[in-house]
């Protein structure tokens, strides 16, 4: 047993407790929140939750791809614009959830949430497995798994500051980018959680292959590595690139430390396997990012600059403990344990120095948790030598971990998910049901206000003229035009003047629109009642769905 390996009577039982606690926590939040489990739940306010706990803007556009998958589409289009563009986005995770809804029944959101929870548990288990494979010690493995399940940053301190100091509100990375920390990602974002679980599996496969460099490895190991990396690259665009850069950095560090090209020569087959798995999907993503509409989305997604304090507070105590653990690994190890150390240090430095490199931080929470586990193992060992008590040192180290990297921000996220989840007006849900039955997955076009347009693609799989700040090209101009056509818009950003029915007629002709959603009692609805052949498909207390006649050929 290595000298740093510590005695632990029941490490497996403790891992099971961590997994059970994580599952219970996520289940309680979904059960208590009006958002529910994705099968549809009406809140006391009369609005409906469709499973998303936070960030409705992003959640509903992922939902729009889920609906396309449920409608039988394999390649997905952007449903928030009428601008012609290729329907060329492929994602196996979204495709699986949509296929389950189509074949088995139920809502795609519900299946996707269950997939995300399974991925969260797999992520925590895999982090523990990586730590044990790297011989980091039973204690480090448990600490790493615990941080993956419940660790969080310091945004809760900024929340306190906002409460007492008032606006402008300050948010750090662990609240702004909830996929940065595995625990908050597991609660909020199923797709990102699936991606992180695949990153962890890819890292585990690399570590296993590193362990087998000295002997001839069976071809099955390389095939497994290619399969996991290919699935990761097909599911997420940035994480495979981050993992590849981390591994290249690790090989480079080994070459510098050994003053030899031997580390590179020993690993050329692993690098080739990675290139074979990742390159086709990265090439496809690069091509897609240059296409109409998709290019606008890629540009806005990559323009994510923030000051250093934003990232430092976001990493919080996990980052502090991880840096300590990474330094310890550099001082004592010259083996694959340096891989997470290199990745963790590079991620923190990249965040602080290259402030626009947010997407390249995808997946960095995994090496941070691994290195933080090493840091806590060292602290516990130091405390044990002074307290002369294994249990006492464990409790003291646990208290320190709770203070520095505990789940306070995670609890803040859970509280807001319970009190303020993104809900949908019941009229909108019923309108989406009518549209889903009538359109049958054909991605027909609906004219509506931007608020309605944000939800309908994700609820019904239909196309809208404008509904998302990043996925609607020329969003501001299109919202302004909708306002001119009589649709209500944000009075702060896009004041709507008196309706010009000529603009509405032009929009209908340009978009070949078949459906219009109008507010009950609005001038727009009164005008639509005068249109020959227009019929009311659904009338609710707040919203009315009007079906327009087909133009004569």
mmCIF file of N, CA and C in Angstrom, residues 251-337:
data_model
loop_
_atom_site.group_PDB
_atom_site.id
_atom_site.type_symbol
_atom_site.label_atom_id
_atom_site.label_comp_id
_atom_site.label_asym_id
_atom_site.label_seq_id
_atom_site.Cartn_x
_atom_site.Cartn_y
_atom_site.Cartn_z
ATOM 1 N N UNK A 251 1.297 16.034 -21.005
ATOM 2 C CA UNK A 251 2.421 15.420 -21.725
ATOM 3 C C UNK A 251 3.563 16.419 -21.867
ATOM 4 N N UNK A 252 3.229 17.675 -22.135
ATOM 5 C CA UNK A 252 4.265 18.694 -22.233
ATOM 6 C C UNK A 252 4.997 18.908 -20.927
ATOM 7 N N UNK A 253 4.266 18.915 -19.809
ATOM 8 C CA UNK A 253 4.900 19.081 -18.499
ATOM 9 C C UNK A 253 5.834 17.913 -18.206
ATOM 10 N N UNK A 254 5.382 16.691 -18.497
ATOM 11 C CA UNK A 254 6.254 15.529 -18.294
ATOM 12 C C UNK A 254 7.522 15.635 -19.136
ATOM 13 N N UNK A 255 7.386 16.097 -20.378
ATOM 14 C CA UNK A 255 8.558 16.238 -21.245
ATOM 15 C C UNK A 255 9.536 17.259 -20.685
ATOM 16 N N UNK A 256 9.014 18.350 -20.130
ATOM 17 C CA UNK A 256 9.886 19.371 -19.538
ATOM 18 C C UNK A 256 10.557 18.835 -18.282
ATOM 19 N N UNK A 257 9.792 18.157 -17.424
ATOM 20 C CA UNK A 257 10.359 17.636 -16.179
ATOM 21 C C UNK A 257 11.425 16.579 -16.452
ATOM 22 N N UNK A 258 11.203 15.755 -17.465
ATOM 23 C CA UNK A 258 12.165 14.697 -17.787
ATOM 24 C C UNK A 258 13.229 15.145 -18.788
ATOM 25 N N UNK A 259 13.040 16.374 -19.336
ATOM 26 C CA UNK A 259 13.976 16.899 -20.329
ATOM 27 C C UNK A 259 14.189 15.898 -21.464
ATOM 28 N N UNK A 260 13.081 15.400 -21.954
ATOM 29 C CA UNK A 260 13.145 14.363 -22.979
ATOM 30 C C UNK A 260 11.833 14.348 -23.747
ATOM 31 N N UNK A 261 11.910 13.846 -25.006
ATOM 32 C CA UNK A 261 10.709 13.656 -25.801
ATOM 33 C C UNK A 261 10.085 12.290 -25.550
ATOM 34 N N UNK A 262 10.637 11.533 -24.621
ATOM 35 C CA UNK A 262 10.142 10.186 -24.366
ATOM 36 C C UNK A 262 8.662 10.165 -23.981
ATOM 37 N N UNK A 263 8.188 11.058 -23.078
ATOM 38 C CA UNK A 263 6.753 11.028 -22.747
ATOM 39 C C UNK A 263 5.857 11.182 -23.972
ATOM 40 N N UNK A 264 6.268 12.016 -24.918
ATOM 41 C CA UNK A 264 5.468 12.192 -26.129
ATOM 42 C C UNK A 264 5.505 10.946 -27.000
ATOM 43 N N UNK A 265 6.692 10.334 -27.145
ATOM 44 C CA UNK A 265 6.813 9.125 -27.965
ATOM 45 C C UNK A 265 6.012 7.968 -27.370
ATOM 46 N N UNK A 266 5.967 7.888 -26.034
ATOM 47 C CA UNK A 266 5.239 6.803 -25.385
ATOM 48 C C UNK A 266 3.725 6.933 -25.554
ATOM 49 N N UNK A 267 3.269 8.144 -25.808
ATOM 50 C CA UNK A 267 1.823 8.391 -25.796
ATOM 51 C C UNK A 267 1.261 8.746 -27.166
ATOM 52 N N UNK A 268 2.026 8.529 -28.222
ATOM 53 C CA UNK A 268 1.533 8.941 -29.527
ATOM 54 C C UNK A 268 0.285 8.161 -29.928
ATOM 55 N N UNK A 269 0.189 6.898 -29.500
ATOM 56 C CA UNK A 269 -1.014 6.133 -29.849
ATOM 57 C C UNK A 269 -2.245 6.670 -29.112
ATOM 58 N N UNK A 270 -2.067 7.092 -27.857
ATOM 59 C CA UNK A 270 -3.194 7.678 -27.122
ATOM 60 C C UNK A 270 -3.619 8.995 -27.761
ATOM 61 N N UNK A 271 -2.644 9.801 -28.162
ATOM 62 C CA UNK A 271 -2.963 11.060 -28.829
ATOM 63 C C UNK A 271 -3.667 10.801 -30.158
ATOM 64 N N UNK A 272 -3.231 9.770 -30.867
ATOM 65 C CA UNK A 272 -3.885 9.426 -32.133
ATOM 66 C C UNK A 272 -5.318 8.956 -31.904
ATOM 67 N N UNK A 273 -5.525 8.158 -30.853
ATOM 68 C CA UNK A 273 -6.887 7.709 -30.519
ATOM 69 C C UNK A 273 -7.787 8.901 -30.219
ATOM 70 N N UNK A 274 -7.265 9.858 -29.459
ATOM 71 C CA UNK A 274 -8.042 11.047 -29.152
ATOM 72 C C UNK A 274 -8.389 11.842 -30.392
ATOM 73 N N UNK A 275 -7.423 11.980 -31.299
ATOM 74 C CA UNK A 275 -7.674 12.725 -32.531
ATOM 75 C C UNK A 275 -8.720 12.029 -33.392
ATOM 76 N N UNK A 276 -8.627 10.704 -33.500
ATOM 77 C CA UNK A 276 -9.598 9.942 -34.294
ATOM 78 C C UNK A 276 -11.005 10.113 -33.726
ATOM 79 N N UNK A 277 -11.119 10.135 -32.398
ATOM 80 C CA UNK A 277 -12.435 10.221 -31.762
ATOM 81 C C UNK A 277 -13.024 11.621 -31.834
ATOM 82 N N UNK A 278 -12.191 12.631 -31.626
ATOM 83 C CA UNK A 278 -12.691 13.989 -31.431
ATOM 84 C C UNK A 278 -12.736 14.792 -32.721
ATOM 85 N N UNK A 279 -11.734 14.635 -33.572
ATOM 86 C CA UNK A 279 -11.581 15.518 -34.733
ATOM 87 C C UNK A 279 -12.818 15.583 -35.630
ATOM 88 N N UNK A 280 -13.471 14.457 -35.976
ATOM 89 C CA UNK A 280 -14.638 14.572 -36.868
ATOM 90 C C UNK A 280 -15.749 15.444 -36.290
ATOM 91 N N UNK A 281 -16.022 15.297 -35.003
ATOM 92 C CA UNK A 281 -17.105 16.076 -34.391
ATOM 93 C C UNK A 281 -16.707 17.537 -34.208
ATOM 94 N N UNK A 282 -15.434 17.791 -33.869
ATOM 95 C CA UNK A 282 -14.978 19.173 -33.767
ATOM 96 C C UNK A 282 -15.001 19.841 -35.137
ATOM 97 N N UNK A 283 -14.645 19.092 -36.178
ATOM 98 C CA UNK A 283 -14.719 19.644 -37.526
ATOM 99 C C UNK A 283 -16.144 19.984 -37.916
ATOM 100 N N UNK A 284 -17.073 19.103 -37.570
ATOM 101 C CA UNK A 284 -18.500 19.360 -37.842
ATOM 102 C C UNK A 284 -18.978 20.588 -37.073
ATOM 103 N N UNK A 285 -18.589 20.695 -35.795
ATOM 104 C CA UNK A 285 -18.981 21.852 -34.991
ATOM 105 C C UNK A 285 -18.383 23.138 -35.556
ATOM 106 N N UNK A 286 -17.129 23.074 -36.016
ATOM 107 C CA UNK A 286 -16.494 24.257 -36.600
ATOM 108 C C UNK A 286 -17.219 24.686 -37.874
ATOM 109 N N UNK A 287 -17.604 23.700 -38.714
ATOM 110 C CA UNK A 287 -18.364 24.028 -39.922
ATOM 111 C C UNK A 287 -19.709 24.644 -39.562
ATOM 112 N N UNK A 288 -20.394 24.047 -38.588
ATOM 113 C CA UNK A 288 -21.717 24.536 -38.202
ATOM 114 C C UNK A 288 -21.637 25.956 -37.655
ATOM 115 N N UNK A 289 -20.568 26.258 -36.917
ATOM 116 C CA UNK A 289 -20.434 27.586 -36.308
ATOM 117 C C UNK A 289 -20.211 28.683 -37.341
ATOM 118 N N UNK A 290 -20.021 28.320 -38.605
ATOM 119 C CA UNK A 290 -19.826 29.306 -39.662
ATOM 120 C C UNK A 290 -21.063 29.449 -40.551
ATOM 121 N N UNK A 291 -22.113 28.727 -40.214
ATOM 122 C CA UNK A 291 -23.340 28.773 -41.004
ATOM 123 C C UNK A 291 -24.260 29.888 -40.503
ATOM 124 N N UNK A 292 -25.191 30.346 -41.364
ATOM 125 C CA UNK A 292 -26.137 31.374 -40.924
ATOM 126 C C UNK A 292 -26.869 30.960 -39.648
ATOM 127 N N UNK A 293 -27.165 31.912 -38.804
ATOM 128 C CA UNK A 293 -27.839 31.744 -37.510
ATOM 129 C C UNK A 293 -26.913 31.069 -36.503
ATOM 130 N N UNK A 294 -26.371 29.908 -36.858
ATOM 131 C CA UNK A 294 -25.461 29.219 -35.944
ATOM 132 C C UNK A 294 -24.234 30.072 -35.641
ATOM 133 N N UNK A 295 -23.748 30.823 -36.620
ATOM 134 C CA UNK A 295 -22.560 31.654 -36.405
ATOM 135 C C UNK A 295 -22.840 32.747 -35.385
ATOM 136 N N UNK A 296 -24.048 33.315 -35.421
ATOM 137 C CA UNK A 296 -24.413 34.337 -34.439
ATOM 138 C C UNK A 296 -24.451 33.746 -33.037
ATOM 139 N N UNK A 297 -25.005 32.545 -32.921
ATOM 140 C CA UNK A 297 -25.062 31.862 -31.624
ATOM 141 C C UNK A 297 -23.660 31.571 -31.101
ATOM 142 N N UNK A 298 -22.775 31.061 -31.967
ATOM 143 C CA UNK A 298 -21.408 30.743 -31.552
ATOM 144 C C UNK A 298 -20.663 31.994 -31.115
ATOM 145 N N UNK A 299 -20.856 33.093 -31.849
ATOM 146 C CA UNK A 299 -20.154 34.334 -31.498
ATOM 147 C C UNK A 299 -20.573 34.840 -30.125
ATOM 148 N N UNK A 300 -21.861 34.837 -29.849
ATOM 149 C CA UNK A 300 -22.338 35.318 -28.554
ATOM 150 C C UNK A 300 -21.946 34.366 -27.426
ATOM 151 N N UNK A 301 -21.946 33.057 -27.699
ATOM 152 C CA UNK A 301 -21.590 32.085 -26.667
ATOM 153 C C UNK A 301 -20.128 32.206 -26.271
ATOM 154 N N UNK A 302 -19.264 32.545 -27.227
ATOM 155 C CA UNK A 302 -17.833 32.634 -26.937
ATOM 156 C C UNK A 302 -17.437 33.982 -26.351
ATOM 157 N N UNK A 303 -18.318 34.962 -26.444
ATOM 158 C CA UNK A 303 -18.001 36.298 -25.926
ATOM 159 C C UNK A 303 -18.452 36.397 -24.473
ATOM 160 N N UNK A 304 -17.681 35.769 -23.568
ATOM 161 C CA UNK A 304 -18.086 35.637 -22.169
ATOM 162 C C UNK A 304 -16.984 36.166 -21.248
ATOM 163 N N UNK A 305 -16.590 37.408 -21.413
ATOM 164 C CA UNK A 305 -15.505 37.962 -20.616
ATOM 165 C C UNK A 305 -15.960 38.414 -19.236
ATOM 166 N N UNK A 306 -15.139 38.130 -18.207
ATOM 167 C CA UNK A 306 -15.430 38.540 -16.838
ATOM 168 C C UNK A 306 -14.126 38.847 -16.112
ATOM 169 N N UNK A 307 -14.164 39.711 -15.102
ATOM 170 C CA UNK A 307 -12.940 40.063 -14.370
ATOM 171 C C UNK A 307 -12.448 38.906 -13.505
ATOM 172 N N UNK A 308 -11.176 38.966 -13.043
ATOM 173 C CA UNK A 308 -10.602 37.855 -12.258
ATOM 174 C C UNK A 308 -11.400 37.498 -11.007
ATOM 175 N N UNK A 309 -11.931 38.519 -10.281
ATOM 176 C CA UNK A 309 -12.639 38.202 -9.035
ATOM 177 C C UNK A 309 -13.859 37.316 -9.296
ATOM 178 N N UNK A 310 -14.453 37.453 -10.492
ATOM 179 C CA UNK A 310 -15.626 36.666 -10.859
ATOM 180 C C UNK A 310 -15.301 35.177 -10.813
ATOM 181 N N UNK A 311 -14.122 34.807 -11.323
ATOM 182 C CA UNK A 311 -13.719 33.411 -11.358
ATOM 183 C C UNK A 311 -13.177 32.949 -10.015
ATOM 184 N N UNK A 312 -12.425 33.809 -9.335
ATOM 185 C CA UNK A 312 -11.855 33.429 -8.042
ATOM 186 C C UNK A 312 -12.970 33.120 -7.045
ATOM 187 N N UNK A 313 -13.989 33.989 -6.995
ATOM 188 C CA UNK A 313 -15.122 33.722 -6.101
ATOM 189 C C UNK A 313 -15.919 32.507 -6.571
ATOM 190 N N UNK A 314 -15.988 32.299 -7.872
ATOM 191 C CA UNK A 314 -16.722 31.147 -8.388
ATOM 192 C C UNK A 314 -16.074 29.830 -8.016
ATOM 193 N N UNK A 315 -14.735 29.751 -8.132
ATOM 194 C CA UNK A 315 -14.021 28.542 -7.704
ATOM 195 C C UNK A 315 -14.059 28.409 -6.188
ATOM 196 N N UNK A 316 -13.949 29.540 -5.486
ATOM 197 C CA UNK A 316 -14.064 29.555 -4.032
ATOM 198 C C UNK A 316 -13.088 28.633 -3.339
ATOM 199 N N UNK A 317 -13.564 28.016 -2.259
ATOM 200 C CA UNK A 317 -12.713 27.134 -1.475
ATOM 201 C C UNK A 317 -12.293 25.894 -2.225
ATOM 202 N N UNK A 318 -13.117 25.447 -3.182
ATOM 203 C CA UNK A 318 -12.714 24.302 -4.005
ATOM 204 C C UNK A 318 -11.433 24.637 -4.749
ATOM 205 N N UNK A 319 -11.363 25.852 -5.297
ATOM 206 C CA UNK A 319 -10.166 26.271 -6.008
ATOM 207 C C UNK A 319 -8.966 26.412 -5.098
ATOM 208 N N UNK A 320 -9.174 26.961 -3.897
ATOM 209 C CA UNK A 320 -8.067 27.126 -2.943
ATOM 210 C C UNK A 320 -7.504 25.767 -2.548
ATOM 211 N N UNK A 321 -8.389 24.855 -2.159
ATOM 212 C CA UNK A 321 -7.939 23.509 -1.779
ATOM 213 C C UNK A 321 -7.303 22.781 -2.960
ATOM 214 N N UNK A 322 -7.846 23.008 -4.165
ATOM 215 C CA UNK A 322 -7.304 22.338 -5.348
ATOM 216 C C UNK A 322 -5.894 22.809 -5.660
ATOM 217 N N UNK A 323 -5.635 24.096 -5.524
ATOM 218 C CA UNK A 323 -4.283 24.590 -5.787
ATOM 219 C C UNK A 323 -3.292 23.988 -4.800
ATOM 220 N N UNK A 324 -3.713 23.891 -3.529
ATOM 221 C CA UNK A 324 -2.840 23.253 -2.542
ATOM 222 C C UNK A 324 -2.581 21.796 -2.875
ATOM 223 N N UNK A 325 -3.639 21.076 -3.279
ATOM 224 C CA UNK A 325 -3.465 19.675 -3.650
ATOM 225 C C UNK A 325 -2.625 19.510 -4.898
ATOM 226 N N UNK A 326 -2.793 20.406 -5.883
ATOM 227 C CA UNK A 326 -2.008 20.316 -7.114
ATOM 228 C C UNK A 326 -0.531 20.549 -6.843
ATOM 229 N N UNK A 327 -0.221 21.527 -6.003
ATOM 230 C CA UNK A 327 1.181 21.780 -5.645
ATOM 231 C C UNK A 327 1.773 20.557 -4.950
ATOM 232 N N UNK A 328 0.988 19.933 -4.063
ATOM 233 C CA UNK A 328 1.456 18.728 -3.377
ATOM 234 C C UNK A 328 1.754 17.610 -4.370
ATOM 235 N N UNK A 329 0.900 17.449 -5.373
ATOM 236 C CA UNK A 329 1.127 16.411 -6.380
ATOM 237 C C UNK A 329 2.379 16.703 -7.201
ATOM 238 N N UNK A 330 2.601 17.950 -7.545
ATOM 239 C CA UNK A 330 3.801 18.306 -8.300
ATOM 240 C C UNK A 330 5.067 18.041 -7.488
ATOM 241 N N UNK A 331 4.971 18.178 -6.192
ATOM 242 C CA UNK A 331 6.156 17.974 -5.345
ATOM 243 C C UNK A 331 6.463 16.502 -5.130
ATOM 244 N N UNK A 332 5.454 15.646 -5.220
ATOM 245 C CA UNK A 332 5.657 14.250 -4.806
ATOM 246 C C UNK A 332 5.457 13.229 -5.906
ATOM 247 N N UNK A 333 4.852 13.595 -7.037
ATOM 248 C CA UNK A 333 4.473 12.586 -8.028
ATOM 249 C C UNK A 333 5.054 12.908 -9.404
ATOM 250 N N UNK A 334 5.308 11.876 -10.181
ATOM 251 C CA UNK A 334 5.708 12.007 -11.581
ATOM 252 C C UNK A 334 4.956 10.958 -12.405
ATOM 253 N N UNK A 335 3.678 10.855 -12.165
ATOM 254 C CA UNK A 335 2.868 9.834 -12.810
ATOM 255 C C UNK A 335 1.549 10.465 -13.248
ATOM 256 N N UNK A 336 0.568 9.683 -13.689
ATOM 257 C CA UNK A 336 -0.686 10.277 -14.178
ATOM 258 C C UNK A 336 -1.414 11.171 -13.184
ATOM 259 N N UNK A 337 -1.055 11.124 -11.897
ATOM 260 C CA UNK A 337 -1.693 12.031 -10.940
ATOM 261 C C UNK A 337 -1.431 13.489 -11.292
#
